[in-house]
Amino acid sequence: MNNNCSKYEALFTFGNEEALKKHIETCEDCKKEQETMDKVSELLKEVKPYYIAKRKNTAKLKMACAVIAILFGSTAMGVINLNSDISDILKYGNTLSAEDLGLPVDAYGLLMVE
């Protein structure tokens, strides 16, 4: 039967540091668990600068994409507003129907099937 101590998680999460340290000094199972957690913490500290640098580059890339999208959108809207041929075609409420496209339609405006 397994008689391992299961207090480490509860003390680590809900207890204070003094209680955890006292328990670790007396319990071998929790001492091994603490050593494992220390190794993981060391690995995270080692990788942290690379992760932060990557995150900063990602933020810069997102910012550049947003600026390009704004510039493209404002340029496109300027062209549409200044070019009267395009603005006349793209008015609100103007839609092309099947008849406008040259397709055969019946009296209701629906496509005719022969």
Tab-separated table of C-alpha atoms in Angstrom:
chain	number	residue	atom	x	y	z
A	1	MET	CA	0.000	0.000	0.000
A	2	ASN	CA	1.182	3.541	-0.753
A	3	ASN	CA	1.771	5.628	2.390
A	4	ASN	CA	3.076	8.782	0.676
A	5	CYS	CA	2.384	12.147	2.268
A	6	SER	CA	-0.195	14.245	0.427
A	7	LYS	CA	0.088	17.473	2.432
A	8	TYR	CA	2.547	19.250	0.111
A	9	GLU	CA	-0.011	20.584	-2.354
A	10	ALA	CA	-2.328	21.874	0.382
A	11	LEU	CA	0.509	23.547	2.297
A	12	PHE	CA	2.015	25.006	-0.888
A	13	THR	CA	-1.303	26.400	-2.077
A	14	PHE	CA	-3.096	27.436	1.098
A	15	GLY	CA	-0.492	27.424	3.870
A	16	ASN	CA	2.187	29.927	4.752
A	17	GLU	CA	5.921	29.505	4.083
A	18	GLU	CA	6.823	28.727	7.691
A	19	ALA	CA	4.397	25.815	7.910
A	20	LEU	CA	5.610	24.484	4.570
A	21	LYS	CA	9.289	24.706	5.590
A	22	LYS	CA	8.628	22.977	8.914
A	23	HIS	CA	6.767	20.167	7.188
A	24	ILE	CA	9.468	19.766	4.538
A	25	GLU	CA	12.134	19.374	7.239
A	26	THR	CA	10.248	16.427	8.746
A	27	CYS	CA	8.750	14.724	5.679
A	28	GLU	CA	10.898	12.991	3.045
A	29	ASP	CA	8.124	12.742	0.431
A	30	CYS	CA	7.433	16.456	0.575
A	31	LYS	CA	11.170	17.192	0.555
A	32	LYS	CA	11.489	15.333	-2.772
A	33	GLU	CA	8.479	17.215	-4.121
A	34	GLN	CA	10.052	20.539	-3.087
A	35	GLU	CA	13.328	19.606	-4.818
A	36	THR	CA	11.392	18.859	-7.996
A	37	MET	CA	9.597	22.194	-7.764
A	38	ASP	CA	12.944	23.970	-7.235
A	39	LYS	CA	14.365	22.338	-10.378
A	40	VAL	CA	11.325	23.454	-12.379
A	41	SER	CA	11.692	26.993	-11.015
A	42	GLU	CA	15.345	27.070	-12.062
A	43	LEU	CA	14.406	25.954	-15.583
A	44	LEU	CA	11.730	28.640	-15.807
A	45	LYS	CA	14.180	31.308	-14.658
A	46	GLU	CA	16.644	30.134	-17.305
A	47	VAL	CA	14.082	30.328	-20.132
A	48	LYS	CA	12.373	33.570	-19.024
A	49	PRO	CA	14.598	36.040	-20.968
A	50	TYR	CA	14.012	34.187	-24.251
A	51	TYR	CA	10.264	34.068	-23.698
A	52	ILE	CA	10.046	37.776	-22.890
A	53	ALA	CA	12.124	38.685	-25.960
A	54	LYS	CA	9.854	36.564	-28.170
A	55	ARG	CA	6.760	38.183	-26.660
A	56	LYS	CA	8.130	41.678	-27.343
A	57	ASN	CA	8.797	40.759	-30.974
A	58	THR	CA	5.255	39.441	-31.299
A	59	ALA	CA	3.845	42.697	-29.933
A	60	LYS	CA	5.912	44.700	-32.429
A	61	LEU	CA	4.674	42.508	-35.280
A	62	LYS	CA	1.037	42.971	-34.229
A	63	MET	CA	1.550	46.727	-34.065
A	64	ALA	CA	3.072	46.792	-37.561
A	65	CYS	CA	0.164	44.760	-38.968
A	66	ALA	CA	-2.360	47.121	-37.371
A	67	VAL	CA	-0.612	50.183	-38.816
A	68	ILE	CA	-0.499	48.629	-42.292
A	69	ALA	CA	-4.194	47.718	-42.098
A	70	ILE	CA	-5.114	51.265	-41.058
A	71	LEU	CA	-3.042	52.774	-43.853
A	72	PHE	CA	-4.491	50.412	-46.454
A	73	GLY	CA	-8.040	51.003	-45.265
A	74	SER	CA	-7.722	54.770	-45.209
A	75	THR	CA	-6.133	54.766	-48.682
A	76	ALA	CA	-8.904	52.573	-50.096
A	77	MET	CA	-11.613	54.772	-48.574
A	78	GLY	CA	-9.914	57.866	-49.967
A	79	VAL	CA	-9.845	56.396	-53.456
A	80	ILE	CA	-13.511	55.419	-53.268
A	81	ASN	CA	-14.574	58.841	-51.976
A	82	LEU	CA	-12.544	60.803	-54.530
A	83	ASN	CA	-13.378	58.676	-57.575
A	84	SER	CA	-16.954	59.535	-58.540
A	85	ASP	CA	-17.329	56.546	-60.900
A	86	ILE	CA	-16.720	54.082	-58.080
A	87	SER	CA	-18.763	56.007	-55.512
A	88	ASP	CA	-21.780	56.122	-57.847
A	89	ILE	CA	-21.707	52.343	-58.263
A	90	LEU	CA	-21.218	51.589	-54.559
A	91	LYS	CA	-24.110	53.519	-53.055
A	92	TYR	CA	-26.039	52.171	-50.107
A	93	GLY	CA	-29.090	50.236	-51.171
A	94	ASN	CA	-27.992	49.531	-54.740
A	95	THR	CA	-27.914	45.813	-55.336
A	96	LEU	CA	-27.548	43.917	-58.532
A	97	SER	CA	-30.399	41.609	-59.389
A	98	ALA	CA	-30.444	38.589	-61.660
A	99	GLU	CA	-32.066	40.726	-64.370
A	100	ASP	CA	-29.243	43.295	-64.136
A	101	LEU	CA	-26.766	40.486	-64.666
A	102	GLY	CA	-28.561	39.439	-67.868
A	103	LEU	CA	-30.033	36.186	-66.579
A	104	PRO	CA	-33.531	35.045	-67.639
A	105	VAL	CA	-36.101	35.904	-64.949
A	106	ASP	CA	-39.876	35.526	-64.619
A	107	ALA	CA	-42.449	38.203	-63.637
A	108	TYR	CA	-41.456	37.900	-59.945
A	109	GLY	CA	-37.754	38.457	-60.571
A	110	LEU	CA	-36.839	34.835	-59.909
A	111	LEU	CA	-34.528	32.851	-62.177
A	112	MET	CA	-36.403	31.048	-64.939
A	113	VAL	CA	-35.662	27.364	-65.335
A	114	GLU	CA	-36.438	25.822	-68.684
